[in-house]
PDB file of C-alpha atoms in Angstrom:
ATOM      1  CA  MET E1102       7.920  -4.633  -8.665  1.00 92.00           C
ATOM      2  CA  GLN E1103       8.154  -0.888  -9.289  1.00 93.00           C
ATOM      3  CA  GLY E1104       6.468   0.830  -6.380  1.00 95.00           C
ATOM      4  CA  GLN E1105       7.911   4.337  -6.251  1.00 96.00           C
ATOM      5  CA  LEU E1106      10.927   3.581  -8.449  1.00 96.00           C
ATOM      6  CA  ASP E1107      10.850   6.379 -11.021  1.00 96.00           C
ATOM      7  CA  THR E1108      10.780   4.406 -14.263  1.00 95.00           C
ATOM      8  CA  GLU E1109      10.012   5.937 -17.650  1.00 96.00           C
ATOM      9  CA  LEU E1110       6.894   5.281 -19.685  1.00 95.00           C
ATOM     10  CA  SER E1111       7.438   2.544 -22.284  1.00 95.00           C
ATOM     11  CA  GLU E1112       6.550   2.840 -25.972  1.00 95.00           C
ATOM     12  CA  VAL E1113       3.521   0.650 -25.309  1.00 95.00           C
ATOM     13  CA  GLY E1114       2.600   3.003 -22.476  1.00 95.00           C
ATOM     14  CA  VAL E1115       2.854   5.999 -24.802  1.00 96.00           C
ATOM     15  CA  GLU E1116       0.433   4.381 -27.248  1.00 95.00           C
ATOM     16  CA  GLN E1117      -1.928   3.497 -24.402  1.00 95.00           C
ATOM     17  CA  ALA E1118      -1.805   7.110 -23.195  1.00 96.00           C
ATOM     18  CA  ARG E1119      -2.679   8.373 -26.680  1.00 96.00           C
ATOM     19  CA  ALA E1120      -5.646   6.016 -26.830  1.00 94.00           C
ATOM     20  CA  ALA E1121      -6.747   7.133 -23.368  1.00 94.00           C
ATOM     21  CA  ALA E1122      -6.534  10.767 -24.470  1.00 95.00           C
ATOM     22  CA  GLN E1123      -9.056  10.068 -27.230  1.00 93.00           C
ATOM     23  CA  LEU E1124     -11.394   8.480 -24.696  1.00 89.00           C
ATOM     24  CA  MET E1125     -11.099  11.492 -22.378  1.00 92.00           C
ATOM     25  CA  LYS E1126     -12.305  13.921 -25.044  1.00 92.00           C
ATOM     26  CA  ASN E1127     -15.922  13.014 -24.350  1.00 89.00           C
ATOM     27  CA  LEU E1128     -15.776  13.111 -20.547  1.00 92.00           C
ATOM     28  CA  GLY E1129     -15.812  16.857 -19.939  1.00 94.00           C
ATOM     29  CA  VAL E1130     -12.456  16.932 -18.158  1.00 96.00           C
ATOM     30  CA  SER E1131     -11.531  20.458 -17.047  1.00 96.00           C
ATOM     31  CA  LYS E1132      -8.590  19.780 -14.730  1.00 97.00           C
ATOM     32  CA  ILE E1133      -5.776  17.193 -14.594  1.00 98.00           C
ATOM     33  CA  VAL E1134      -3.712  16.337 -11.519  1.00 99.00           C
ATOM     34  CA  SER E1135      -0.945  13.744 -11.818  1.00 99.00           C
ATOM     35  CA  SER E1136       1.518  11.817  -9.730  1.00 98.00           C
ATOM     36  CA  ASP E1137       4.979  13.298 -10.132  1.00 98.00           C
ATOM     37  CA  LEU E1138       6.527   9.918 -11.014  1.00 98.00           C
ATOM     38  CA  ALA E1139       7.676   9.921 -14.642  1.00 98.00           C
ATOM     39  CA  ARG E1140       5.442   7.138 -15.988  1.00 97.00           C
ATOM     40  CA  ALA E1141       2.256   8.793 -14.682  1.00 98.00           C
ATOM     41  CA  ARG E1142       3.437  12.317 -15.453  1.00 98.00           C
ATOM     42  CA  HIS E1143       4.242  11.429 -19.081  1.00 98.00           C
ATOM     43  CA  THR E1144       0.827   9.785 -19.455  1.00 98.00           C
ATOM     44  CA  ALA E1145      -0.831  12.903 -18.044  1.00 98.00           C
ATOM     45  CA  GLU E1146       1.212  15.188 -20.310  1.00 98.00           C
ATOM     46  CA  ILE E1147      -0.014  13.316 -23.392  1.00 98.00           C
ATOM     47  CA  ILE E1148      -3.632  13.571 -22.247  1.00 97.00           C
ATOM     48  CA  ALA E1149      -3.293  17.221 -21.197  1.00 98.00           C
ATOM     49  CA  ALA E1150      -1.816  18.178 -24.570  1.00 98.00           C
ATOM     50  CA  SER E1151      -4.658  16.425 -26.380  1.00 97.00           C
ATOM     51  CA  LEU E1152      -7.287  18.208 -24.263  1.00 97.00           C
ATOM     52  CA  GLY E1153      -5.548  21.585 -24.232  1.00 98.00           C
ATOM     53  CA  LEU E1154      -5.280  21.635 -20.439  1.00 98.00           C
ATOM     54  CA  GLU E1155      -2.525  22.487 -17.993  1.00 98.00           C
ATOM     55  CA  LEU E1156      -1.138  19.774 -15.733  1.00 98.00           C
ATOM     56  CA  THR E1157      -0.711  19.936 -11.967  1.00 98.00           C
ATOM     57  CA  GLN E1158       1.575  17.442 -10.216  1.00 99.00           C
ATOM     58  CA  ASP E1159       1.074  16.115  -6.693  1.00 99.00           C
ATOM     59  CA  ALA E1160       3.464  13.706  -4.970  1.00 98.00           C
ATOM     60  CA  ARG E1161       0.630  12.377  -2.814  1.00 99.00           C
ATOM     61  CA  LEU E1162      -0.611  10.480  -5.888  1.00 99.00           C
ATOM     62  CA  ARG E1163       2.565   8.391  -6.119  1.00 98.00           C
ATOM     63  CA  GLU E1164       2.322   4.619  -6.253  1.00 98.00           C
ATOM     64  CA  THR E1165       2.493   2.503  -3.107  1.00 98.00           C
ATOM     65  CA  HIS E1166       5.979   2.510  -1.601  1.00 98.00           C
ATOM     66  CA  LEU E1167       6.943  -1.166  -1.612  1.00 97.00           C
ATOM     67  CA  GLY E1168       9.858  -0.814   0.794  1.00 97.00           C
ATOM     68  CA  GLN E1169      12.225  -3.774   0.552  1.00 96.00           C
ATOM     69  CA  TRP E1170      10.208  -5.224  -2.326  1.00 97.00           C
ATOM     70  CA  GLN E1171      10.927  -2.365  -4.733  1.00 96.00           C
ATOM     71  CA  GLY E1172      13.041  -3.451  -7.677  1.00 95.00           C
ATOM     72  CA  LYS E1173      12.542  -7.146  -6.937  1.00 96.00           C
ATOM     73  CA  THR E1174      10.824  -9.668  -9.191  1.00 95.00           C
ATOM     74  CA  HIS E1175       7.744 -11.599  -8.129  1.00 94.00           C
ATOM     75  CA  ALA E1176       9.914 -14.712  -7.901  1.00 95.00           C
ATOM     76  CA  GLU E1177      12.355 -12.984  -5.557  1.00 95.00           C
ATOM     77  CA  VAL E1178       9.554 -11.849  -3.257  1.00 95.00           C
ATOM     78  CA  ASP E1179       7.970 -15.319  -3.318  1.00 94.00           C
ATOM     79  CA  ALA E1180      11.325 -16.853  -2.422  1.00 94.00           C
ATOM     80  CA  TRP E1181      11.444 -14.646   0.665  1.00 91.00           C
ATOM     81  CA  ARG E1182       8.112 -16.028   1.887  1.00 91.00           C
ATOM     82  CA  ASP E1183       5.822 -18.225  -0.189  1.00 90.00           C
ATOM     83  CA  GLY E1184       2.332 -16.764  -0.537  1.00 93.00           C
ATOM     84  CA  ILE E1185       3.278 -13.358   0.863  1.00 96.00           C
ATOM     85  CA  ARG E1186       2.121 -11.433  -2.227  1.00 94.00           C
ATOM     86  CA  ALA E1187      -1.329 -13.026  -1.967  1.00 94.00           C
ATOM     87  CA  HIS E1188      -1.403 -12.103   1.725  1.00 96.00           C
ATOM     88  CA  TRP E1189      -0.510  -8.518   0.799  1.00 95.00           C
ATOM     89  CA  ARG E1190      -3.190  -8.305  -1.904  1.00 94.00           C
ATOM     90  CA  ASN E1191      -5.868  -9.515   0.494  1.00 95.00           C
ATOM     91  CA  ASN E1192      -4.935  -7.513   3.597  1.00 97.00           C
ATOM     92  CA  ALA E1193      -5.264  -3.756   3.175  1.00 98.00           C
ATOM     93  CA  ALA E1194      -3.560  -3.035   6.500  1.00 98.00           C
ATOM     94  CA  TRP E1195      -0.463  -5.139   5.761  1.00 98.00           C
ATOM     95  CA  ALA E1196       2.637  -3.499   4.288  1.00 98.00           C
ATOM     96  CA  PRO E1197       5.857  -4.910   2.820  1.00 96.00           C
ATOM     97  CA  PRO E1198       8.874  -4.384   5.086  1.00 96.00           C
ATOM     98  CA  ALA E1199       9.605  -0.619   5.234  1.00 98.00           C
ATOM     99  CA  GLY E1200       6.741  -0.005   2.798  1.00 98.00           C
ATOM    100  CA  GLU E1201       3.144   1.230   2.755  1.00 98.00           C
ATOM    101  CA  SER E1202      -0.135  -0.608   3.199  1.00 98.00           C
ATOM    102  CA  ARG E1203      -3.158   0.234   1.081  1.00 98.00           C
ATOM    103  CA  LEU E1204      -4.652   2.000   4.087  1.00 98.00           C
ATOM    104  CA  ASP E1205      -1.498   4.129   4.271  1.00 98.00           C
ATOM    105  CA  VAL E1206      -1.803   4.984   0.578  1.00 98.00           C
ATOM    106  CA  ALA E1207      -5.481   5.901   0.909  1.00 98.00           C
ATOM    107  CA  LYS E1208      -4.708   8.182   3.851  1.00 98.00           C
ATOM    108  CA  ARG E1209      -1.951   9.869   1.810  1.00 99.00           C
ATOM    109  CA  ALA E1210      -4.006  10.353  -1.367  1.00 99.00           C
ATOM    110  CA  ARG E1211      -7.468  11.205   0.008  1.00 98.00           C
ATOM    111  CA  PRO E1212      -6.599  14.845   0.883  1.00 98.00           C
ATOM    112  CA  VAL E1213      -5.943  15.514  -2.820  1.00 98.00           C
ATOM    113  CA  VAL E1214      -9.625  14.883  -3.535  1.00 97.00           C
ATOM    114  CA  ASP E1215     -10.891  16.682  -0.440  1.00 95.00           C
ATOM    115  CA  GLU E1216      -8.850  19.788  -1.268  1.00 95.00           C
ATOM    116  CA  LEU E1217     -10.156  19.807  -4.835  1.00 94.00           C
ATOM    117  CA  MET E1218     -13.721  19.497  -3.561  1.00 91.00           C
ATOM    118  CA  SER E1219     -13.300  22.588  -1.410  1.00 90.00           C
ATOM    119  CA  SER E1220     -11.236  24.741  -3.782  1.00 91.00           C
ATOM    120  CA  TYR E1221     -12.111  23.816  -7.382  1.00 91.00           C
ATOM    121  CA  ARG E1222     -15.651  25.069  -7.838  1.00 84.00           C
ATOM    122  CA  GLU E1223     -15.702  24.243 -11.559  1.00 85.00           C
ATOM    123  CA  TRP E1224     -15.834  20.581 -10.571  1.00 82.00           C
ATOM    124  CA  ASP E1225     -19.613  20.923 -10.137  1.00 79.00           C
ATOM    125  CA  ASP E1226     -20.104  21.060 -13.905  1.00 83.00           C
ATOM    126  CA  SER E1227     -17.121  19.101 -15.219  1.00 91.00           C
ATOM    127  CA  ALA E1228     -14.763  16.233 -14.466  1.00 95.00           C
ATOM    128  CA  VAL E1229     -11.371  16.167 -12.763  1.00 97.00           C
ATOM    129  CA  LEU E1230      -8.853  13.591 -13.979  1.00 98.00           C
ATOM    130  CA  LEU E1231      -6.352  12.172 -11.496  1.00 98.00           C
ATOM    131  CA  VAL E1232      -3.510  10.319 -13.229  1.00 98.00           C
ATOM    132  CA  ALA E1233      -1.895   7.972 -10.750  1.00 98.00           C
ATOM    133  CA  HIS E1234      -1.000   4.287 -10.371  1.00 97.00           C
ATOM    134  CA  GLY E1235      -2.948   1.051  -9.981  1.00 95.00           C
ATOM    135  CA  GLY E1236      -2.330   0.579  -6.276  1.00 96.00           C
ATOM    136  CA  THR E1237      -3.000   4.209  -5.461  1.00 98.00           C
ATOM    137  CA  ILE E1238      -6.178   4.399  -7.530  1.00 98.00           C
ATOM    138  CA  SER E1239      -7.490   1.183  -5.973  1.00 97.00           C
ATOM    139  CA  ALA E1240      -6.793   2.380  -2.427  1.00 98.00           C
ATOM    140  CA  LEU E1241      -8.176   5.867  -3.028  1.00 98.00           C
ATOM    141  CA  THR E1242     -11.334   4.542  -4.698  1.00 98.00           C
ATOM    142  CA  SER E1243     -11.936   2.146  -1.804  1.00 98.00           C
ATOM    143  CA  ASN E1244     -11.510   4.997   0.666  1.00 98.00           C
ATOM    144  CA  LEU E1245     -13.849   7.357  -1.190  1.00 97.00           C
ATOM    145  CA  LEU E1246     -16.535   4.669  -1.348  1.00 97.00           C
ATOM    146  CA  GLY E1247     -16.209   4.073   2.388  1.00 96.00           C
ATOM    147  CA  LEU E1248     -15.313   0.407   1.990  1.00 97.00           C
ATOM    148  CA  SER E1249     -14.273  -1.512   5.067  1.00 97.00           C
ATOM    149  CA  GLU E1250     -10.712  -2.784   5.368  1.00 96.00           C
ATOM    150  CA  SER E1251     -11.826  -6.295   4.398  1.00 97.00           C
ATOM    151  CA  GLN E1252     -13.491  -4.962   1.220  1.00 98.00           C
ATOM    152  CA  TYR E1253     -10.432  -3.183  -0.218  1.00 97.00           C
ATOM    153  CA  PRO E1254      -9.335  -6.298  -2.181  1.00 95.00           C
ATOM    154  CA  LEU E1255     -12.601  -6.135  -4.168  1.00 96.00           C
ATOM    155  CA  LEU E1256     -11.069  -3.361  -6.283  1.00 95.00           C
ATOM    156  CA  ASN E1257      -7.858  -4.656  -7.830  1.00 88.00           C
ATOM    157  CA  SER E1258      -6.062  -5.400 -11.088  1.00 83.00           C
ATOM    158  CA  LEU E1259      -6.571  -1.965 -12.632  1.00 93.00           C
ATOM    159  CA  LYS E1260      -4.926  -2.150 -16.053  1.00 93.00           C
ATOM    160  CA  ASN E1261      -2.618   0.508 -17.471  1.00 92.00           C
ATOM    161  CA  THR E1262      -4.512   3.680 -18.549  1.00 93.00           C
ATOM    162  CA  ASN E1263      -7.855   2.122 -17.624  1.00 94.00           C
ATOM    163  CA  THR E1264     -10.049   4.246 -15.405  1.00 94.00           C
ATOM    164  CA  SER E1265     -11.926   4.306 -12.149  1.00 96.00           C
ATOM    165  CA  ARG E1266     -14.834   6.736 -12.544  1.00 96.00           C
ATOM    166  CA  LEU E1267     -16.660   8.160  -9.564  1.00 96.00           C
ATOM    167  CA  SER E1268     -19.336  10.756  -8.997  1.00 94.00           C
ATOM    168  CA  ALA E1269     -20.329  12.563  -5.815  1.00 91.00           C
ATOM    169  CA  GLU E1270     -23.724  13.503  -4.415  1.00 88.00           C
ATOM    170  CA  PRO E1271     -24.733  15.187  -1.168  1.00 82.00           C
ATOM    171  CA  ALA E1272     -24.844  12.491   1.503  1.00 77.00           C
ATOM    172  CA  TYR E1273     -28.359  11.476   2.512  1.00 69.00           C
ATOM    173  CA  ARG E1274     -29.506  12.589   5.945  1.00 66.00           C
ATOM    174  CA  GLU E1275     -32.855  11.420   7.334  1.00 61.00           C
ATOM    175  CA  GLY E1276     -35.388  14.223   7.043  1.00 57.00           C
ATOM    176  CA  SER E1277     -32.998  16.683   5.398  1.00 62.00           C
ATOM    177  CA  ALA E1278     -33.723  18.741   2.292  1.00 57.00           C
ATOM    178  CA  ALA E1279     -31.378  18.955  -0.688  1.00 61.00           C
ATOM    179  CA  PRO E1280     -28.684  21.579   0.009  1.00 62.00           C
ATOM    180  CA  ALA E1281     -28.806  24.866  -1.908  1.00 54.00           C
ATOM    181  CA  GLU E1282     -25.139  24.444  -2.846  1.00 65.00           C
ATOM    182  CA  PHE E1283     -23.085  21.308  -3.299  1.00 70.00           C
ATOM    183  CA  PRO E1284     -21.346  20.504   0.010  1.00 68.00           C
ATOM    184  CA  THR E1285     -17.566  20.606   0.228  1.00 68.00           C
ATOM    185  CA  GLU E1286     -17.062  18.890   3.580  1.00 77.00           C
ATOM    186  CA  PRO E1287     -15.967  15.256   3.028  1.00 77.00           C
ATOM    187  CA  SER E1288     -18.493  13.990   5.594  1.00 77.00           C
ATOM    188  CA  ALA E1289     -21.337  15.653   3.668  1.00 81.00           C
ATOM    189  CA  VAL E1290     -20.544  13.896   0.372  1.00 88.00           C
ATOM    190  CA  GLN E1291     -21.389  10.377  -0.777  1.00 92.00           C
ATOM    191  CA  TRP E1292     -19.224   8.927  -3.561  1.00 95.00           C
ATOM    192  CA  TYR E1293     -20.537   6.429  -6.126  1.00 96.00           C
ATOM    193  CA  LEU E1294     -18.574   4.121  -8.425  1.00 97.00           C
ATOM    194  CA  ASP E1295     -19.724   4.641 -12.022  1.00 96.00           C
ATOM    195  CA  ALA E1296     -17.114   2.451 -13.729  1.00 95.00           C
ATOM    196  CA  TRP E1297     -14.101   0.345 -12.797  1.00 96.00           C
ATOM    197  CA  ASN E1298     -11.215  -0.771 -15.011  1.00 94.00           C
ATOM    198  CA  GLN E1299     -12.764   0.821 -18.091  1.00 90.00           C
ATOM    199  CA  GLY E1300     -10.601   1.692 -21.080  1.00 84.00           C
ATOM    200  CA  PHE E1301      -8.534   0.163 -23.844  1.00 65.00           C
ATOM    201  CA  SER E1302      -5.873  -1.932 -22.085  1.00 63.00           C
ATOM    202  CA  ASP E1303      -6.072  -5.690 -22.509  1.00 52.00           C
TER     203      ASP E1303
END
């Protein structure tokens, strides 16, 4: 279980990143922000080079810190307490010893999106690509959609280089007219899930 261990991208991962880069060419991506962990950063570098874009790194997009589970096999964790991984997957507030819960990860990663909404005006007419990790993307997507804690497990098993695609619209307010400019305050935006786990990975 990797968590925040800084492992390199495998040869299979490199090929998956190249395939993902081809997919991204039709999505209108104008900005790329990546986790600073090597496996995500290398993936983002391949995509950025293909699209002719610069890459920004942000440590807040790192994978879930798994605490005492990091570096252990599934069998080793199961031997510690049978069924504990299933409990973890189905309880967004529960964290491995000395690690992060999915709620912790969402709280860490959400400001990346909010800051981009307020500062990157080009986002109105293009797409921003965040290159992160399965656990982080799942938690962040759940948070953006406003899912309850019990609903977080609905978004899981994101495969390598597959995507979560979201779009934002001004949040509906009873009796309000459409705003003249797109709102930048998080509370004034409603996120929608356009696609989940879409890509080339088997």
